[in-house]
Amino acid sequence: PGDIFYANEAAYGGIHNPDQMAFMPVFHGDELIAWTAALSHQPESGASEPGGMPLNANSRNDEGMKLTPIKIGENYQIRSDMLDMMVNFISRAPRMQAIDTRARVTGADRLRVRIQQLAEDRGADFVRGLLRKLVVEAETAARRRISRWNDGTYRAVVFCDTIGKEPAIIRCSLSAVKKGDTITMDFTGTSPEQPSSYNCYPHIVAAHAAIHIFAYPFHDLPVSNGTLAAFDWVCPAGTIYNAAPDAAISNSPTLNSMTMSATPIALSKMMFDSPDRDKVAAPISAVGSVTIFAGVSQHGVPIAEFDATVLNNEGQGARPHLDGEHAYGFPWCHAGRSPDTEDTETEYPLLRLFHGLRIDNGGFGRTAGGTGAETAVVPHHVPGLFFLSLGKCAFIGTTPGLFGGYPGGPAPAVWVTQTDLWEKMAAKAPLPKNSVELATLGQINGTYLFEHGNRPPRPAGNGDIILQLASGGGGYGDVLERDPDLVLKDRRDRIISDFTATRIYCIRYDAETLELDREATDAARAEERQTRLSRGKSWDEFQAEWSQLQPDPEAVKHFGTWPDGVREMPLIRM
């Protein structure tokens, strides 16, 4: 009783180094009856780059603190030498490590107290039985539900356009094989292990698939490993999903954005012809776009933190009967929310130039994916700071649509240096209100760099503008079946542009009053359907042409053989 344990090592069941966990045993008298745990992401791990998710990591040696499960306290007290050791690892943000460690331990201990109170009231057998019943009931109910879906193989393929330190195409290939009450999630065909931090282990893949599994197909069951007992996992060794023990894995969550898209696509196909069709959903955007900054704050405090504004404001995927929510939250934790702007500006040396919803970003369809957010931050009150950013899909969307729906938009980045922002603000000149205005109107003078959302560490000066974008959720169904009145509402709300309304959704309306011309809309959509038919080809014709196409060799240099994705050269790490 009173022992305190701690870990953040992915090889021992964690996800990546920034996710730290405190856990404690729960005793009733002299009997161990349960364990409690408190886990949260911490944006610093003492890695070779600030933020704990280094883009340039080549091996595990670059990733900072990696604690195997160890005892850091006893008698309900954290040992000062163990806390000092961790603070020493996290020297960029020592106060963060000390405070967050105590917070995790306090959370685990509060759970311990509540469980012991329940055991005192109802008995240890009741507590053990209750916890066990949650697992058993979850597995029984999950298998019962799966058994009413059609047996078969359901496939999904998702691409990513970066391995972290450079643009490159890699692939997640999923075949979900359903038989009886069991589903085998087979990732054979996924790209080979990378010389970067875009790698992971099989249990990390399962954890990311569980984000959708718990929230959609089995949202009404206890969140329990019992639900996952109905799933088997195949992740071939030597791929990005089953890397070598010395592989860098700190960006495993960003990499598994592909898993978070492939899982709903495969399972939605599986559930479509079943009583659970209402649980079908296009993927939520999971770009993982975030600006990480480090230095000394305006208060003289060392900091290493990230701006989670767009990270926690991605678009939700559309469903058969509902549009996705705009800026719905954080895909890795559905309850995640965006930080408060005033709090951010008070604590950190950042000014938020703008923050709002992106236009033409959610996947178009009969029901539309929610759009993501965008923000631009500016260092101020300090001479400058270091920053890097994480992201993916700067060129191609990694959030496919479902059953004819469009994908969510890509999320590139912009950096503007040597600006005259402060002069423009002092003169009360017009300032950009969104990313399109920033990129096109030239209201701010400076040097503009349009780049990938993955940006290696660099110094940013006072007044620089750092743009970060979230992406939108996948759309569902044919765009020509969307209610024209809903299209017009999106147009009025500036969720979509005139181009999208007229060219994609094919509606017609008065440009000034935004009143629908229903007759012209029906005619335009009928014409578009005929145009589609004129473009139609048989499978044999399409395959004959498609199989002759070859990608740019530079784009697939980390893909492996084309199109099989098998490694051609051995991967050697120093």
Coordinates of C-alpha atoms in Angstrom, one line a residue:
P1 CA 0.0 0.0 0.0
G2 CA 1.2 3.5 -0.9
D3 CA 3.6 2.4 -3.6
I4 CA 3.7 4.7 -6.6
F5 CA 4.9 3.5 -10.0
Y6 CA 5.6 5.4 -13.2
A7 CA 6.4 4.7 -16.9
N8 CA 6.5 6.2 -20.4
E9 CA 8.2 3.4 -22.4
A10 CA 6.4 2.4 -25.5
A11 CA 8.1 -1.0 -25.6
Y12 CA 6.5 -1.8 -22.3
G13 CA 3.0 -1.0 -23.4
G14 CA 3.0 2.8 -23.8
I15 CA 2.2 4.7 -27.0
H16 CA 5.2 7.2 -27.3
N17 CA 7.5 9.0 -24.9
P18 CA 5.4 12.1 -24.2
D19 CA 2.6 9.9 -22.8
Q20 CA 3.5 9.5 -19.1
M21 CA 1.6 7.3 -16.7
A22 CA 1.4 7.0 -12.9
F23 CA -0.1 3.9 -11.5
M24 CA -0.8 2.5 -8.0
P25 CA -2.0 -0.7 -6.3
V26 CA -5.3 -0.7 -4.4
F27 CA -5.5 -2.8 -1.2
H28 CA -8.5 -3.8 0.9
G29 CA -6.9 -4.7 4.1
D30 CA -3.9 -6.9 3.1
E31 CA -5.5 -7.9 -0.2
L32 CA -4.6 -6.4 -3.6
I33 CA -7.9 -5.9 -5.4
A34 CA -7.2 -3.4 -8.2
W35 CA -4.8 -1.0 -9.9
T36 CA -5.4 2.6 -10.8
A37 CA -3.6 4.7 -13.4
A38 CA -3.5 8.3 -14.6
L39 CA -2.1 9.0 -18.0
S40 CA -1.7 12.2 -20.1
H41 CA 0.5 13.6 -22.9
Q42 CA 3.3 15.9 -21.9
P43 CA 4.8 18.2 -24.6
E44 CA 8.4 17.6 -23.7
S45 CA 10.4 14.5 -23.2
G46 CA 14.0 15.7 -23.3
A47 CA 14.4 14.5 -26.9
S48 CA 16.8 15.8 -29.5
E49 CA 14.1 18.4 -30.5
P50 CA 11.6 20.3 -28.3
G51 CA 8.1 18.8 -27.9
G52 CA 9.0 15.1 -27.4
M53 CA 8.1 14.1 -31.0
P54 CA 11.3 14.8 -32.9
L55 CA 10.9 14.9 -36.7
N56 CA 14.6 14.2 -37.3
A57 CA 14.9 11.2 -34.9
N58 CA 16.7 8.3 -36.5
S59 CA 16.6 5.9 -33.6
R60 CA 15.4 5.6 -30.0
N61 CA 18.6 7.3 -28.9
D62 CA 17.1 10.6 -30.1
E63 CA 13.8 10.4 -28.2
G64 CA 14.6 11.5 -24.6
M65 CA 13.4 10.0 -21.4
K66 CA 12.2 6.4 -21.6
L67 CA 11.2 5.0 -18.2
T68 CA 10.4 1.4 -17.9
P69 CA 7.9 0.7 -15.2
I70 CA 9.7 1.8 -12.0
K71 CA 8.7 2.6 -8.4
I72 CA 9.0 6.3 -7.8
G73 CA 7.5 6.5 -4.3
E74 CA 6.2 4.7 -1.2
N75 CA 4.0 5.5 1.7
Y76 CA 2.0 7.7 -0.6
Q77 CA 5.0 10.0 -1.1
I78 CA 7.0 10.7 -4.3
R79 CA 10.7 10.2 -3.7
S80 CA 12.5 13.4 -4.3
D81 CA 15.5 11.7 -5.9
M82 CA 13.2 10.0 -8.5
L83 CA 11.4 13.3 -9.2
D84 CA 14.8 15.1 -9.5
M85 CA 15.9 12.5 -12.0
M86 CA 12.9 13.1 -14.2
V87 CA 13.2 16.8 -14.0
N88 CA 16.8 16.5 -15.1
F89 CA 15.7 14.6 -18.2
I90 CA 13.2 17.3 -19.0
S91 CA 15.5 20.3 -18.6
R92 CA 13.8 22.4 -21.3
A93 CA 10.6 22.6 -19.1
P94 CA 11.6 21.4 -15.6
R95 CA 8.6 23.0 -13.8
M96 CA 6.2 21.2 -16.2
Q97 CA 7.7 17.8 -15.4
A98 CA 7.6 18.3 -11.6
I99 CA 4.0 19.6 -11.6
D100 CA 2.6 17.2 -14.1
T101 CA 4.1 14.2 -12.3
R102 CA 2.5 15.2 -9.1
A103 CA -0.8 15.7 -10.9
R104 CA -0.8 12.2 -12.4
V105 CA 0.1 10.7 -9.1
T106 CA -2.7 12.7 -7.4
G107 CA -5.2 11.5 -10.0
A108 CA -4.2 7.8 -9.5
D109 CA -4.4 8.2 -5.8
R110 CA -7.8 9.8 -5.9
L111 CA -9.1 6.8 -7.8
R112 CA -7.5 4.5 -5.2
V113 CA -9.3 6.3 -2.4
R114 CA -12.7 6.0 -4.2
I115 CA -12.2 2.3 -4.9
Q116 CA -11.2 1.6 -1.3
Q117 CA -14.3 3.5 -0.2
L118 CA -16.5 1.3 -2.4
A119 CA -14.8 -1.8 -1.1
E120 CA -15.4 -0.7 2.5
D121 CA -19.1 -0.1 1.7
R122 CA -19.8 -3.1 -0.5
G123 CA -16.9 -5.5 0.1
A124 CA -13.8 -6.5 -1.9
D125 CA -15.6 -9.3 -3.7
F126 CA -18.1 -6.8 -5.1
V127 CA -15.4 -4.6 -6.4
R128 CA -13.5 -7.4 -8.1
G129 CA -16.7 -8.8 -9.5
L130 CA -17.8 -5.4 -10.8
L131 CA -14.5 -4.8 -12.6
R132 CA -14.5 -8.3 -14.0
K133 CA -18.1 -8.0 -15.2
L134 CA -17.3 -4.9 -17.1
V135 CA -14.7 -6.9 -19.1
V136 CA -16.9 -10.0 -19.6
E137 CA -20.0 -8.0 -20.6
A138 CA -18.1 -5.9 -23.0
E139 CA -16.7 -8.9 -24.8
T140 CA -20.0 -10.8 -24.8
A141 CA -21.9 -7.8 -26.2
A142 CA -19.2 -7.0 -28.8
R143 CA -19.2 -10.6 -30.1
R144 CA -23.0 -10.7 -30.2
R145 CA -23.0 -7.5 -32.3
I146 CA -20.3 -8.6 -34.7
S147 CA -22.0 -11.9 -35.3
R148 CA -24.9 -10.0 -37.0
W149 CA -22.6 -8.4 -39.6
N150 CA -21.9 -10.1 -42.9
D151 CA -18.9 -12.4 -43.1
G152 CA -16.3 -11.2 -45.6
T153 CA -13.2 -9.2 -46.2
Y154 CA -13.5 -5.4 -46.1
R155 CA -10.5 -3.3 -47.3
A156 CA -9.2 0.2 -46.8
V157 CA -6.1 1.9 -48.1
V158 CA -4.9 5.3 -46.8
F159 CA -1.8 7.2 -47.7
C160 CA 0.4 9.7 -45.9
D161 CA 2.7 12.2 -47.6
T162 CA 5.5 12.4 -45.1
I163 CA 7.8 10.4 -42.9
G164 CA 8.4 13.3 -40.6
K165 CA 11.7 14.7 -41.7
E166 CA 10.8 14.9 -45.4
P167 CA 7.9 14.5 -47.8
A168 CA 7.3 10.9 -48.9
I169 CA 4.4 8.7 -49.7
I170 CA 3.8 5.8 -47.3
R171 CA 0.7 3.5 -47.1
C172 CA -1.5 1.8 -44.6
S173 CA -3.2 -1.2 -46.0
L174 CA -6.0 -2.8 -44.0
S175 CA -8.0 -6.0 -44.7
A176 CA -10.6 -6.5 -42.0
V177 CA -11.7 -10.2 -42.2
K178 CA -14.9 -10.9 -40.4
K179 CA -15.9 -14.5 -39.6
G180 CA -18.6 -15.3 -37.0
D181 CA -18.0 -13.2 -33.9
T182 CA -14.3 -12.3 -34.6
I183 CA -12.6 -9.7 -36.8
T184 CA -9.0 -10.0 -37.9
M185 CA -7.4 -6.6 -38.6
D186 CA -4.7 -7.5 -41.1
F187 CA -2.3 -4.7 -42.1
T188 CA -0.3 -6.7 -44.6
G189 CA 0.8 -4.4 -47.4
T190 CA 1.6 -1.5 -45.2
S191 CA 4.8 0.4 -46.0
P192 CA 8.2 -0.8 -44.6
E193 CA 9.8 0.5 -41.5
Q194 CA 11.2 4.1 -41.9
P195 CA 14.5 5.8 -41.0
S196 CA 12.5 8.3 -39.0
S197 CA 10.2 8.5 -36.0
Y198 CA 7.2 7.5 -38.1
N199 CA 7.2 3.9 -36.8
C200 CA 5.3 2.0 -34.1
Y201 CA 4.6 -1.4 -32.6
P202 CA 1.4 -3.6 -33.0
H203 CA -0.1 -2.7 -29.7
I204 CA 0.0 1.0 -30.7
V205 CA -1.9 0.2 -33.9
A206 CA -4.6 -1.6 -31.9
A207 CA -4.8 1.4 -29.5
H208 CA -5.4 3.8 -32.4
A209 CA -8.0 1.5 -34.0
A210 CA -9.7 1.4 -30.6
I211 CA -10.4 5.1 -30.8
H212 CA -13.0 4.5 -33.5
I213 CA -14.1 1.1 -32.2
F214 CA -15.0 2.4 -28.7
A215 CA -16.6 5.6 -30.0
Y216 CA -18.8 4.3 -32.9
P217 CA -19.5 0.5 -33.4
F218 CA -19.4 -0.1 -29.6
H219 CA -20.1 3.4 -28.2
D220 CA -22.7 2.0 -25.8
L221 CA -20.5 -0.7 -24.2
P222 CA -18.1 -0.3 -21.3
V223 CA -14.7 1.0 -22.4
S224 CA -12.9 -2.2 -21.7
N225 CA -10.3 -4.5 -23.2
G226 CA -13.1 -7.0 -23.3
T227 CA -14.4 -5.2 -26.4
L228 CA -11.1 -5.7 -28.1
A229 CA -11.0 -9.4 -27.3
A230 CA -13.2 -9.9 -30.4
F231 CA -10.3 -8.5 -32.6
D232 CA -7.1 -10.2 -33.7
W233 CA -4.2 -8.2 -35.1
V234 CA -1.8 -8.9 -37.9
C235 CA 1.1 -6.4 -38.3
P236 CA 4.0 -7.9 -40.4
A237 CA 7.4 -7.5 -38.9
G238 CA 9.6 -4.9 -40.7
T239 CA 6.7 -2.6 -41.5
I240 CA 6.0 0.8 -40.0
Y241 CA 3.4 -0.9 -37.8
N242 CA 5.9 -3.5 -36.4
A243 CA 9.3 -1.9 -36.3
A244 CA 12.6 -3.1 -34.9
P245 CA 13.3 -2.5 -31.1
D246 CA 15.8 0.3 -31.9
A247 CA 13.4 2.2 -34.2
A248 CA 12.3 5.7 -33.3
I249 CA 8.6 5.7 -32.5
S250 CA 7.9 9.1 -31.0
N251 CA 5.6 10.1 -33.9
S252 CA 3.6 6.9 -33.7
P253 CA 0.3 8.9 -33.0
T254 CA 0.9 11.0 -36.1
L255 CA 1.7 7.9 -38.2
N256 CA -1.4 6.2 -36.9
S257 CA -3.6 8.9 -38.3
M258 CA -3.8 6.4 -41.2
T259 CA -5.1 3.7 -38.9
M260 CA -7.7 6.1 -37.6
S261 CA -8.9 6.6 -41.1
A262 CA -8.6 3.0 -42.4
T263 CA -10.5 1.5 -39.4
P264 CA -13.8 3.4 -39.9
I265 CA -13.7 2.8 -43.7
A266 CA -13.3 -1.0 -43.3
L267 CA -15.8 -1.3 -40.4
S268 CA -18.4 1.0 -42.0
K269 CA -18.4 -1.3 -45.1
M270 CA -18.8 -4.2 -42.8
M271 CA -21.8 -2.6 -40.9
F272 CA -23.5 -1.0 -43.8
D273 CA -25.9 -3.9 -44.5
S274 CA -26.7 -4.6 -40.9
P275 CA -29.0 -3.4 -38.0
D276 CA -26.0 -1.2 -37.0
R277 CA -26.0 1.0 -40.1
D278 CA -26.5 4.0 -37.9
K279 CA -23.0 3.5 -36.5
V280 CA -21.4 3.9 -40.0
A281 CA -19.2 7.0 -40.2
A282 CA -16.6 8.5 -42.5
P283 CA -13.2 9.1 -40.9
I284 CA -12.6 12.0 -38.5
S285 CA -9.7 14.2 -39.6
A286 CA -6.6 13.2 -37.6
V287 CA -3.9 15.4 -39.2
G288 CA -2.2 15.9 -35.9
S289 CA -1.3 19.5 -36.9
V290 CA 0.4 21.4 -34.0
T291 CA 2.9 24.2 -33.5
I292 CA 5.5 23.4 -30.8
F293 CA 7.5 26.2 -29.3
A294 CA 10.4 26.5 -26.8
G295 CA 12.5 29.2 -25.2
V296 CA 11.9 31.6 -22.3
S297 CA 8.5 33.1 -21.7
Q298 CA 7.8 36.8 -21.1
H299 CA 7.7 35.8 -17.4
G300 CA 11.3 34.5 -17.6
V301 CA 10.2 30.9 -17.2
P302 CA 11.8 28.1 -19.4
I303 CA 9.0 26.7 -21.6
A304 CA 8.6 23.8 -24.1
E305 CA 4.9 23.6 -25.0
F306 CA 2.6 23.2 -28.0
D307 CA -0.3 25.3 -29.2
A308 CA -3.1 22.8 -29.4
T309 CA -5.6 25.1 -31.0
V310 CA -5.9 23.3 -34.4
L311 CA -4.8 20.0 -32.9
N312 CA -8.0 20.0 -30.9
N313 CA -10.2 21.5 -33.6
E314 CA -10.3 18.9 -36.4
G315 CA -13.4 18.1 -38.4
Q316 CA -15.6 15.1 -37.6
G317 CA -16.6 12.7 -40.4
A318 CA -20.0 12.6 -41.9
R319 CA -22.6 9.9 -41.1
P320 CA -25.5 8.5 -43.1
H321 CA -27.9 10.9 -41.5
L322 CA -25.8 13.7 -40.1
D323 CA -23.1 16.1 -41.1
G324 CA -19.9 16.0 -39.1
E325 CA -19.3 18.6 -36.4
H326 CA -17.1 21.5 -37.3
A327 CA -13.9 21.8 -35.2
Y328 CA -15.3 19.0 -33.1
G329 CA -12.3 18.2 -30.9
F330 CA -9.2 16.1 -30.6
P331 CA -9.3 12.8 -32.5
W332 CA -7.1 11.0 -30.1
C333 CA -9.3 11.9 -27.2
H334 CA -12.9 12.8 -28.1
A335 CA -13.3 15.0 -25.0
G336 CA -10.3 17.2 -25.9
R337 CA -10.9 20.8 -26.3
S338 CA -9.1 23.8 -27.8
P339 CA -7.1 26.0 -25.4
D340 CA -8.5 29.4 -24.4
T341 CA -6.9 32.2 -26.5
E342 CA -6.6 34.6 -23.6
D343 CA -5.0 32.0 -21.3
T344 CA -2.5 31.1 -24.0
E345 CA -1.5 34.8 -24.6
T346 CA -1.2 35.4 -20.8
E347 CA 1.0 32.4 -20.1
Y348 CA 3.1 32.3 -23.3
P349 CA 4.9 34.8 -25.5
L350 CA 2.3 34.4 -28.4
L351 CA -0.2 36.7 -30.0
R352 CA -3.1 34.9 -31.8
L353 CA -3.6 36.8 -35.1
F354 CA -6.7 34.9 -36.0
H355 CA -8.5 31.7 -35.2
G356 CA -11.6 30.4 -37.1
L357 CA -13.0 27.7 -39.3
R358 CA -11.4 26.8 -42.6
I359 CA -13.4 27.2 -45.8
D360 CA -13.8 24.4 -48.4
N361 CA -12.1 22.0 -46.0
G362 CA -14.6 19.4 -44.8
G363 CA -15.3 16.5 -47.1
F364 CA -18.2 17.2 -49.5
G365 CA -21.0 14.7 -49.9
R366 CA -24.7 13.9 -49.4
T367 CA -23.8 14.6 -45.8
A368 CA -20.7 16.7 -45.3
G369 CA -17.6 16.2 -43.1
G370 CA -17.1 18.9 -40.5
T371 CA -14.5 21.5 -41.3
G372 CA -11.4 22.0 -39.2
A373 CA -9.9 25.2 -37.7
E374 CA -7.0 27.4 -38.6
T375 CA -4.9 29.8 -36.6
A376 CA -1.9 32.0 -36.9
V377 CA 0.4 32.8 -33.9
V378 CA 3.0 35.5 -33.6
P379 CA 5.9 35.6 -31.1
H380 CA 5.8 38.8 -29.0
H381 CA 7.0 40.2 -25.7
V382 CA 10.3 38.3 -26.3
P383 CA 13.0 38.7 -29.0
G384 CA 12.0 35.3 -30.4
L385 CA 11.7 31.6 -29.7
F386 CA 12.3 28.2 -31.4
F387 CA 9.4 26.4 -33.0
L388 CA 8.7 23.3 -35.1
S389 CA 5.4 21.9 -36.2
L390 CA 3.9 18.5 -36.8
G391 CA 1.4 17.6 -39.4
K392 CA 0.7 15.5 -42.5
C393 CA -1.3 15.6 -45.7
A394 CA 0.1 18.9 -47.0
F395 CA -0.4 17.6 -50.5
I396 CA -3.0 14.8 -50.3
G397 CA -5.9 14.3 -47.8
T398 CA -5.5 11.6 -45.3
T399 CA -9.1 11.6 -44.4
P400 CA -10.9 9.8 -47.2
G401 CA -14.6 10.1 -47.8
L402 CA -17.1 7.2 -47.6
F403 CA -19.4 5.8 -50.3
G404 CA -18.7 8.6 -52.8
G405 CA -18.0 11.4 -50.3
Y406 CA -15.0 13.6 -50.8
P407 CA -11.9 13.6 -48.5
G408 CA -11.1 16.3 -46.0
G409 CA -8.7 18.9 -47.4
P410 CA -5.0 18.8 -47.1
A411 CA -3.2 21.0 -44.5
P412 CA -0.1 22.8 -45.7
A413 CA 1.6 25.5 -43.6
V414 CA 2.9 29.1 -44.0
W415 CA 5.6 31.0 -42.3
V416 CA 6.1 34.8 -42.8
T417 CA 9.3 36.3 -41.5
Q418 CA 10.6 39.9 -41.2
T419 CA 7.1 41.3 -41.2
D420 CA 5.7 44.8 -40.6
L421 CA 2.9 43.4 -38.5
W422 CA 3.4 45.7 -35.5
E423 CA 3.5 48.8 -37.8
K424 CA 0.3 47.7 -39.5
M425 CA -1.4 47.1 -36.2
A426 CA -0.3 50.6 -34.9
A427 CA -1.7 52.2 -38.0
K428 CA -4.9 50.2 -37.7
A429 CA -4.5 48.8 -41.2
P430 CA -6.5 45.9 -42.4
L431 CA -5.1 42.5 -41.2
P432 CA -5.7 39.0 -42.6
K433 CA -8.7 37.3 -41.0
N434 CA -8.0 33.8 -42.3
S435 CA -5.4 31.7 -44.1
V436 CA -6.7 32.5 -47.6
E437 CA -6.3 36.3 -46.9
L438 CA -2.9 35.8 -45.4
A439 CA -1.7 33.8 -48.4
T440 CA -3.2 35.9 -51.2
L441 CA -3.9 39.5 -50.2
G442 CA -0.4 40.6 -49.2
Q443 CA -1.7 42.8 -46.3
I444 CA 1.4 42.0 -44.3
N445 CA 4.8 42.7 -45.9
G446 CA 7.4 40.0 -45.3
T447 CA 9.1 36.9 -46.7
Y448 CA 6.5 34.2 -47.3
L449 CA 7.4 30.5 -47.1
F450 CA 4.7 28.0 -48.2
E451 CA 5.7 24.6 -46.8
H452 CA 4.8 21.2 -45.5
G453 CA 3.0 21.1 -42.1
N454 CA 6.0 19.1 -40.8
R455 CA 8.6 21.8 -40.1
P456 CA 11.9 21.0 -38.4
P457 CA 13.1 23.2 -35.5
R458 CA 14.0 26.8 -36.4
P459 CA 14.2 30.2 -34.7
A460 CA 11.2 32.6 -35.1
G461 CA 11.7 36.3 -34.5
N462 CA 9.4 38.7 -32.8
G463 CA 6.6 39.5 -35.3
D464 CA 6.9 36.4 -37.4
I465 CA 3.6 34.8 -38.4
I466 CA 3.2 31.0 -38.0
L467 CA 0.2 29.5 -39.7
Q468 CA -1.1 26.1 -38.7
L469 CA -4.1 24.3 -40.3
A470 CA -6.4 21.5 -39.2
S471 CA -8.3 19.4 -41.7
G472 CA -11.8 18.4 -42.2
G473 CA -13.7 15.1 -41.8
G474 CA -14.5 12.8 -44.7
G475 CA -17.8 13.3 -46.6
Y476 CA -20.5 10.6 -47.0
G477 CA -22.3 9.8 -50.3
D478 CA -22.9 11.6 -53.6
V479 CA -22.6 15.4 -53.6
L480 CA -25.5 15.6 -56.0
E481 CA -27.8 14.1 -53.4
R482 CA -27.1 16.9 -50.8
D483 CA -30.1 19.0 -50.0
P484 CA -29.6 22.3 -51.9
D485 CA -30.9 24.3 -48.9
L486 CA -28.1 22.8 -46.8
V487 CA -25.5 23.7 -49.4
L488 CA -26.8 27.3 -49.3
K489 CA -26.6 27.3 -45.6
D490 CA -22.9 26.3 -45.7
R491 CA -22.4 29.0 -48.3
R492 CA -24.0 31.7 -46.1
D493 CA -21.9 30.4 -43.1
R494 CA -18.7 30.6 -45.2
I495 CA -18.1 26.9 -44.7
I496 CA -17.9 26.5 -48.5
S497 CA -17.1 28.9 -51.4
D498 CA -19.2 29.9 -54.4
F499 CA -16.9 27.6 -56.5
T500 CA -17.8 24.6 -54.3
A501 CA -21.5 25.3 -54.2
T502 CA -21.7 25.7 -58.0
R503 CA -19.0 23.4 -59.3
I504 CA -19.1 20.5 -56.8
Y505 CA -22.6 20.6 -55.5
C506 CA -24.0 22.0 -58.8
I507 CA -26.6 24.3 -57.2
R508 CA -27.7 27.5 -58.8
Y509 CA -28.7 30.7 -56.8
D510 CA -28.7 34.5 -56.9
A511 CA -25.1 35.6 -56.1
E512 CA -26.4 38.7 -54.1
T513 CA -29.4 37.4 -52.3
L514 CA -28.3 33.8 -52.0
E515 CA -31.8 32.6 -52.9
L516 CA -32.0 29.2 -54.5
D517 CA -33.1 28.6 -58.1
R518 CA -34.5 25.1 -57.7
E519 CA -35.4 24.6 -61.3
A520 CA -31.9 25.6 -62.5
T521 CA -30.3 23.4 -59.8
D522 CA -32.3 20.3 -60.9
A523 CA -31.2 21.0 -64.5
A524 CA -27.5 21.5 -63.5
R525 CA -27.4 18.3 -61.5
A526 CA -29.1 16.3 -64.3
E527 CA -26.5 17.6 -66.7
E528 CA -23.7 16.7 -64.3
R529 CA -25.0 13.1 -64.1
Q530 CA -25.0 12.8 -67.9
T531 CA -21.4 14.1 -67.9
R532 CA -20.4 11.5 -65.4
L533 CA -21.9 8.8 -67.6
S534 CA -20.0 10.1 -70.6
R535 CA -16.7 9.7 -68.6
G536 CA -17.6 6.2 -67.5
K537 CA -15.3 3.2 -68.4
S538 CA -15.5 -0.5 -67.9
W539 CA -13.3 -2.0 -65.3
D540 CA -11.0 -3.6 -68.0
E541 CA -10.6 -0.2 -69.7
F542 CA -9.8 1.6 -66.4
Q543 CA -7.4 -1.1 -65.2
A544 CA -5.5 -1.1 -68.5
E545 CA -4.8 2.6 -68.2
W546 CA -4.3 2.8 -64.5
S547 CA -1.8 0.0 -64.3
Q548 CA 0.5 1.9 -66.7
L549 CA 0.8 4.9 -64.4
Q550 CA 3.9 5.3 -62.3
P551 CA 4.5 7.7 -59.5
D552 CA 7.4 10.2 -59.3
P553 CA 10.4 8.0 -58.0
E554 CA 11.3 10.8 -55.5
A555 CA 7.8 10.6 -53.9
V556 CA 8.0 6.9 -53.3
K557 CA 11.6 6.5 -52.3
H558 CA 10.5 5.3 -48.9
F559 CA 7.5 3.4 -50.1
G560 CA 9.4 0.2 -51.0
T561 CA 8.8 -1.6 -54.3
W562 CA 5.9 -0.2 -56.4
P563 CA 3.1 -1.1 -55.9
D564 CA 3.8 -3.8 -53.3
G565 CA 5.6 -1.7 -50.8
V566 CA 8.3 -4.3 -50.0
R567 CA 11.7 -3.0 -48.6
E568 CA 14.4 -3.1 -51.2
M569 CA 17.5 -2.1 -49.1
P570 CA 18.3 -3.1 -45.4
L571 CA 17.7 -0.4 -42.8
I572 CA 20.7 0.3 -40.6
R573 CA 20.7 2.6 -37.6
M574 CA 23.6 4.1 -35.7

